[in-house]
Amino acid sequence: MNLIPSILLKQLYTHGSLKNVAGGVSLRIKNRLKDADLVAIKRVKIDDKVFDADQITVDLLDGSPLFKASQMKDKIHFPLRKQIELTVPCEPLPEGMHHIVVEFKASPFGNLTIKTDDAIKKEPQDLKKIPRDPNDDYSESAIKARQKFVEEFTGKKLEHIPHYSFDPHITQGNCEHFIGVAQVPMGIAGPLKVNGEHAQGEFLIPLATAEGTLVASYNRGMKVLNLSGGVTCTVIGDAMQRAPVFIFENAREARDFAKWVQDNFDNIAREAEATSSVAKLKEIDTYLSNKFAFMRFNYYTGDAAGQNMVGRATFAACGWILDNYTPGKIKQFYLESNFATDKKASQVNVMRTRGKRVVAECTVKREVLQQIMRVDTEKLFYHYNVANVGSILSGANNNGLHSANAITAMFIATGQDVANVSESSAGVLYCELTPEKDLYMSITIPSLIVATYGGGTGLATQRECLELLGCYGKGKVNKFAEIVAGVVLAGEISLASAISTFDWISSHEEYGRNR
């Protein structure tokens, strides 16, 4: 039998599911651990009322007939994210909080007991609610009901949003209350020659954007890189974090706890890694301040970006910590302290890596820059030094020009979490003149958060774009990271040259005006 931390067991209950229904009270539990088999449902207790297996009605929420828990003879497959509903015969519960206990047995976990609280809430009768179908919220009827609701609520006829070319069921887990799609213009740039350890060869780059001149600018930068021998890209770091905080009575207790965590790293890692076949806990960075112990749990997450993966793993690890550390010492605990800086640019991520740390570099030939960009390498190098002062004065997270443009356009095209541009936009640009007056340029992207598996990468258009790059699926994330970095460097060369030669404004006037 596996011991599940009590804090994690609570998460198996679906909060907000407690409801008065015809003939009783219903509630739901959901598998948030890993694939399992349901062996038995033994008992439900609501406040002081106890219901045995022959009183519990089970709904697997898949259209199959309802049955009594006492009728379970064989194991029932209970995969990750599967939800079931339990109903017990009971008088309607009054509004307010109620204590709930659910006892059941699951393989491979053994006997489990969920203890939590949930509330019966009264909703206003005139409350406007978005239509949902609890059995299949991605069915055509459910989607049409929401589209009708939008039209009636706003008075605007939907003409473009409802048109899409894929089965909307594939968006389950990516988008709730689905009504259609946002169509973003997409162009291609390249091909770009990448000399990477994982990405080798020429790649056409899909860029989804509404900004005029962007695709043309990157295309021009790629031409410069190709004529200079291509761009060399290297992944030099890999980590994804969740950063809990533990609060103590005083600083000494926080310090002692930090040492205990390091001494028990193997046990903590075992608990974290049990929640995933991919996540590997690499290290725990401890930062002590006041009476707080901030801890960045650093993971390897394979080909997934991994924020949800590491959240679940860290939650399990912290559950073990709370159950095994000296009782009463930890005064408060939060799973996220804002130290992972999820969806935020930060200096700690620049220094310590979040996602992939990747470098793109190239020695741009002087004659190529003159012919294609009409600028000398010496002038561009001088411009780089001046611009460096500007970035220092501004406190920017990037001393380059616009890496967020390439990253955002590629993220939209390939199904990445676009909000991660906030971290991924950080960059460290470096230039030097060679003895031959060529220009060596490199950019380090210290927190590039990308995935080639999971999340939005499996959506129809987004998967297609990844397949164009040969980057869809497992074992491809470092290849994709190298390609993204190469595209970023192409954009740095192109825009820097355009600003230096005053082509920047004229190009936008020619290609970027839409008025």
PDB file of N, CA and C in Angstrom, residues 239-246 281 283-285 287 294-299 301 305-318 333-344 349 353-354 420 423:
ATOM      1  N   ALA A 239      15.281  23.393 -16.607  1.00  0.00           N
ATOM      2  CA  ALA A 239      14.673  23.297 -15.280  1.00  0.00           C
ATOM      3  C   ALA A 239      13.300  23.953 -15.284  1.00  0.00           C
ATOM      4  N   MET A 240      12.365  23.348 -14.568  1.00  0.00           N
ATOM      5  CA  MET A 240      11.055  23.961 -14.346  1.00  0.00           C
ATOM      6  C   MET A 240      10.771  23.925 -12.863  1.00  0.00           C
ATOM      7  N   GLN A 241      10.176  25.004 -12.344  1.00  0.00           N
ATOM      8  CA  GLN A 241      10.064  25.170 -10.897  1.00  0.00           C
ATOM      9  C   GLN A 241       8.628  25.287 -10.393  1.00  0.00           C
ATOM     10  N   ARG A 242       8.473  24.892  -9.147  1.00  0.00           N
ATOM     11  CA  ARG A 242       7.390  25.331  -8.292  1.00  0.00           C
ATOM     12  C   ARG A 242       8.066  25.745  -6.999  1.00  0.00           C
ATOM     13  N   ALA A 243       7.578  26.830  -6.381  1.00  0.00           N
ATOM     14  CA  ALA A 243       8.309  27.397  -5.238  1.00  0.00           C
ATOM     15  C   ALA A 243       7.397  27.598  -4.034  1.00  0.00           C
ATOM     16  N   PRO A 244       7.258  26.560  -3.205  1.00  0.00           N
ATOM     17  CA  PRO A 244       6.460  26.713  -1.983  1.00  0.00           C
ATOM     18  C   PRO A 244       7.191  27.542  -0.932  1.00  0.00           C
ATOM     19  N   VAL A 245       6.430  28.011   0.051  1.00  0.00           N
ATOM     20  CA  VAL A 245       7.019  28.714   1.186  1.00  0.00           C
ATOM     21  C   VAL A 245       6.465  28.109   2.469  1.00  0.00           C
ATOM     22  N   PHE A 246       7.345  27.921   3.435  1.00  0.00           N
ATOM     23  CA  PHE A 246       6.978  27.401   4.748  1.00  0.00           C
ATOM     24  C   PHE A 246       7.255  28.498   5.784  1.00  0.00           C
ATOM     25  N   LEU A 281      12.958  15.382  -9.939  1.00  0.00           N
ATOM     26  CA  LEU A 281      13.379  16.476  -9.065  1.00  0.00           C
ATOM     27  C   LEU A 281      14.902  16.534  -9.044  1.00  0.00           C
ATOM     28  N   GLU A 283      16.902  19.342  -7.835  1.00  0.00           N
ATOM     29  CA  GLU A 283      17.457  19.986  -6.648  1.00  0.00           C
ATOM     30  C   GLU A 283      16.412  20.908  -6.044  1.00  0.00           C
ATOM     31  N   ILE A 284      16.624  21.271  -4.796  1.00  0.00           N
ATOM     32  CA  ILE A 284      15.761  22.233  -4.114  1.00  0.00           C
ATOM     33  C   ILE A 284      16.631  23.395  -3.657  1.00  0.00           C
ATOM     34  N   ASP A 285      16.391  24.573  -4.227  1.00  0.00           N
ATOM     35  CA  ASP A 285      17.120  25.778  -3.814  1.00  0.00           C
ATOM     36  C   ASP A 285      16.366  26.428  -2.659  1.00  0.00           C
ATOM     37  N   TYR A 287      15.918  29.620   0.008  1.00  0.00           N
ATOM     38  CA  TYR A 287      16.167  31.047   0.229  1.00  0.00           C
ATOM     39  C   TYR A 287      15.474  31.431   1.534  1.00  0.00           C
ATOM     40  N   PHE A 294      11.671  29.951   1.712  1.00  0.00           N
ATOM     41  CA  PHE A 294      11.244  29.871   0.314  1.00  0.00           C
ATOM     42  C   PHE A 294      12.058  28.780  -0.370  1.00  0.00           C
ATOM     43  N   MET A 295      11.380  27.911  -1.114  1.00  0.00           N
ATOM     44  CA  MET A 295      12.086  26.783  -1.717  1.00  0.00           C
ATOM     45  C   MET A 295      11.680  26.635  -3.180  1.00  0.00           C
ATOM     46  N   ARG A 296      12.687  26.705  -4.057  1.00  0.00           N
ATOM     47  CA  ARG A 296      12.433  26.465  -5.485  1.00  0.00           C
ATOM     48  C   ARG A 296      12.755  25.000  -5.790  1.00  0.00           C
ATOM     49  N   PHE A 297      11.703  24.238  -6.059  1.00  0.00           N
ATOM     50  CA  PHE A 297      11.857  22.847  -6.472  1.00  0.00           C
ATOM     51  C   PHE A 297      12.144  22.833  -7.975  1.00  0.00           C
ATOM     52  N   ASN A 298      13.298  22.346  -8.369  1.00  0.00           N
ATOM     53  CA  ASN A 298      13.725  22.353  -9.772  1.00  0.00           C
ATOM     54  C   ASN A 298      13.578  20.961 -10.378  1.00  0.00           C
ATOM     55  N   TYR A 299      12.851  20.888 -11.484  1.00  0.00           N
ATOM     56  CA  TYR A 299      12.535  19.611 -12.114  1.00  0.00           C
ATOM     57  C   TYR A 299      13.019  19.551 -13.565  1.00  0.00           C
ATOM     58  N   THR A 301      11.376  18.069 -16.939  1.00  0.00           N
ATOM     59  CA  THR A 301       9.994  17.745 -17.318  1.00  0.00           C
ATOM     60  C   THR A 301       9.862  17.173 -18.724  1.00  0.00           C
ATOM     61  N   ALA A 305       6.153  21.508 -21.178  1.00  0.00           N
ATOM     62  CA  ALA A 305       6.591  22.709 -20.464  1.00  0.00           C
ATOM     63  C   ALA A 305       6.624  22.432 -18.969  1.00  0.00           C
ATOM     64  N   GLY A 306       5.572  21.776 -18.469  1.00  0.00           N
ATOM     65  CA  GLY A 306       5.659  21.172 -17.151  1.00  0.00           C
ATOM     66  C   GLY A 306       5.151  21.942 -15.960  1.00  0.00           C
ATOM     67  N   GLN A 307       4.522  23.125 -16.143  1.00  0.00           N
ATOM     68  CA  GLN A 307       4.081  23.862 -14.954  1.00  0.00           C
ATOM     69  C   GLN A 307       3.066  23.080 -14.134  1.00  0.00           C
ATOM     70  N   ASN A 308       2.091  22.464 -14.791  1.00  0.00           N
ATOM     71  CA  ASN A 308       1.108  21.671 -14.056  1.00  0.00           C
ATOM     72  C   ASN A 308       1.751  20.416 -13.467  1.00  0.00           C
ATOM     73  N   MET A 309       2.643  19.817 -14.241  1.00  0.00           N
ATOM     74  CA  MET A 309       3.330  18.609 -13.784  1.00  0.00           C
ATOM     75  C   MET A 309       4.103  18.868 -12.493  1.00  0.00           C
ATOM     76  N   VAL A 310       4.864  19.955 -12.462  1.00  0.00           N
ATOM     77  CA  VAL A 310       5.673  20.230 -11.272  1.00  0.00           C
ATOM     78  C   VAL A 310       4.811  20.738 -10.126  1.00  0.00           C
ATOM     79  N   GLY A 311       3.685  21.350 -10.438  1.00  0.00           N
ATOM     80  CA  GLY A 311       2.769  21.740  -9.377  1.00  0.00           C
ATOM     81  C   GLY A 311       2.232  20.537  -8.640  1.00  0.00           C
ATOM     82  N   ARG A 312       1.795  19.530  -9.403  1.00  0.00           N
ATOM     83  CA  ARG A 312       1.273  18.307  -8.786  1.00  0.00           C
ATOM     84  C   ARG A 312       2.369  17.573  -8.019  1.00  0.00           C
ATOM     85  N   ALA A 313       3.568  17.501  -8.603  1.00  0.00           N
ATOM     86  CA  ALA A 313       4.673  16.797  -7.947  1.00  0.00           C
ATOM     87  C   ALA A 313       5.079  17.489  -6.647  1.00  0.00           C
ATOM     88  N   THR A 314       5.170  18.818  -6.691  1.00  0.00           N
ATOM     89  CA  THR A 314       5.574  19.563  -5.497  1.00  0.00           C
ATOM     90  C   THR A 314       4.506  19.491  -4.413  1.00  0.00           C
ATOM     91  N   PHE A 315       3.256  19.472  -4.828  1.00  0.00           N
ATOM     92  CA  PHE A 315       2.164  19.336  -3.861  1.00  0.00           C
ATOM     93  C   PHE A 315       2.281  18.018  -3.098  1.00  0.00           C
ATOM     94  N   ALA A 316       2.579  16.942  -3.828  1.00  0.00           N
ATOM     95  CA  ALA A 316       2.753  15.644  -3.178  1.00  0.00           C
ATOM     96  C   ALA A 316       3.970  15.653  -2.250  1.00  0.00           C
ATOM     97  N   ALA A 317       5.058  16.257  -2.722  1.00  0.00           N
ATOM     98  CA  ALA A 317       6.271  16.326  -1.903  1.00  0.00           C
ATOM     99  C   ALA A 317       6.029  17.114  -0.627  1.00  0.00           C
ATOM    100  N   CYS A 318       5.317  18.234  -0.753  1.00  0.00           N
ATOM    101  CA  CYS A 318       5.044  19.061   0.425  1.00  0.00           C
ATOM    102  C   CYS A 318       4.089  18.354   1.386  1.00  0.00           C
ATOM    103  N   PHE A 333       1.720  27.144   5.325  1.00  0.00           N
ATOM    104  CA  PHE A 333       2.355  26.633   4.105  1.00  0.00           C
ATOM    105  C   PHE A 333       1.543  27.077   2.898  1.00  0.00           C
ATOM    106  N   TYR A 334       2.234  27.504   1.837  1.00  0.00           N
ATOM    107  CA  TYR A 334       1.587  27.818   0.567  1.00  0.00           C
ATOM    108  C   TYR A 334       2.353  27.106  -0.545  1.00  0.00           C
ATOM    109  N   LEU A 335       1.626  26.489  -1.463  1.00  0.00           N
ATOM    110  CA  LEU A 335       2.276  25.729  -2.533  1.00  0.00           C
ATOM    111  C   LEU A 335       3.082  26.632  -3.450  1.00  0.00           C
ATOM    112  N   GLU A 336       2.642  27.862  -3.651  1.00  0.00           N
ATOM    113  CA  GLU A 336       3.388  28.791  -4.504  1.00  0.00           C
ATOM    114  C   GLU A 336       3.572  30.103  -3.775  1.00  0.00           C
ATOM    115  N   SER A 337       4.804  30.534  -3.677  1.00  0.00           N
ATOM    116  CA  SER A 337       5.160  31.734  -2.938  1.00  0.00           C
ATOM    117  C   SER A 337       5.407  32.932  -3.840  1.00  0.00           C
ATOM    118  N   ASN A 338       5.233  32.760  -5.138  1.00  0.00           N
ATOM    119  CA  ASN A 338       5.559  33.773  -6.146  1.00  0.00           C
ATOM    120  C   ASN A 338       7.054  33.800  -6.456  1.00  0.00           C
ATOM    121  N   PHE A 339       7.808  32.822  -5.937  1.00  0.00           N
ATOM    122  CA  PHE A 339       9.238  32.768  -6.181  1.00  0.00           C
ATOM    123  C   PHE A 339       9.576  31.954  -7.439  1.00  0.00           C
ATOM    124  N   ALA A 340       8.634  31.167  -7.915  1.00  0.00           N
ATOM    125  CA  ALA A 340       8.851  30.517  -9.213  1.00  0.00           C
ATOM    126  C   ALA A 340       8.708  31.542 -10.332  1.00  0.00           C
ATOM    127  N   THR A 341       8.074  32.667 -10.004  1.00  0.00           N
ATOM    128  CA  THR A 341       7.787  33.779 -10.924  1.00  0.00           C
ATOM    129  C   THR A 341       7.125  33.277 -12.195  1.00  0.00           C
ATOM    130  N   ASP A 342       6.143  32.399 -12.021  1.00  0.00           N
ATOM    131  CA  ASP A 342       5.372  31.884 -13.139  1.00  0.00           C
ATOM    132  C   ASP A 342       4.678  33.020 -13.872  1.00  0.00           C
ATOM    133  N   LYS A 343       4.862  33.094 -15.174  1.00  0.00           N
ATOM    134  CA  LYS A 343       4.256  34.124 -16.041  1.00  0.00           C
ATOM    135  C   LYS A 343       4.758  35.527 -15.718  1.00  0.00           C
ATOM    136  N   LYS A 344       5.967  35.613 -15.149  1.00  0.00           N
ATOM    137  CA  LYS A 344       6.552  36.914 -14.846  1.00  0.00           C
ATOM    138  C   LYS A 344       8.048  36.874 -15.134  1.00  0.00           C
ATOM    139  N   ASN A 349      15.141  33.928 -12.608  1.00  0.00           N
ATOM    140  CA  ASN A 349      15.059  33.037 -13.759  1.00  0.00           C
ATOM    141  C   ASN A 349      16.191  33.287 -14.743  1.00  0.00           C
ATOM    142  N   THR A 353      17.741  29.816 -14.549  1.00  0.00           N
ATOM    143  CA  THR A 353      17.091  29.078 -15.642  1.00  0.00           C
ATOM    144  C   THR A 353      15.658  28.674 -15.275  1.00  0.00           C
ATOM    145  N   ARG A 354      14.745  28.904 -16.203  1.00  0.00           N
ATOM    146  CA  ARG A 354      13.377  28.385 -16.115  1.00  0.00           C
ATOM    147  C   ARG A 354      12.993  27.930 -17.515  1.00  0.00           C
ATOM    148  N   ASN A 420       3.714  32.581 -21.341  1.00  0.00           N
ATOM    149  CA  ASN A 420       5.104  32.320 -20.974  1.00  0.00           C
ATOM    150  C   ASN A 420       6.098  33.205 -21.719  1.00  0.00           C
ATOM    151  N   GLU A 423       8.323  35.323 -19.333  1.00  0.00           N
ATOM    152  CA  GLU A 423       9.624  34.820 -18.910  1.00  0.00           C
ATOM    153  C   GLU A 423      10.571  34.638 -20.096  1.00  0.00           C
TER     154      GLU A 423
END
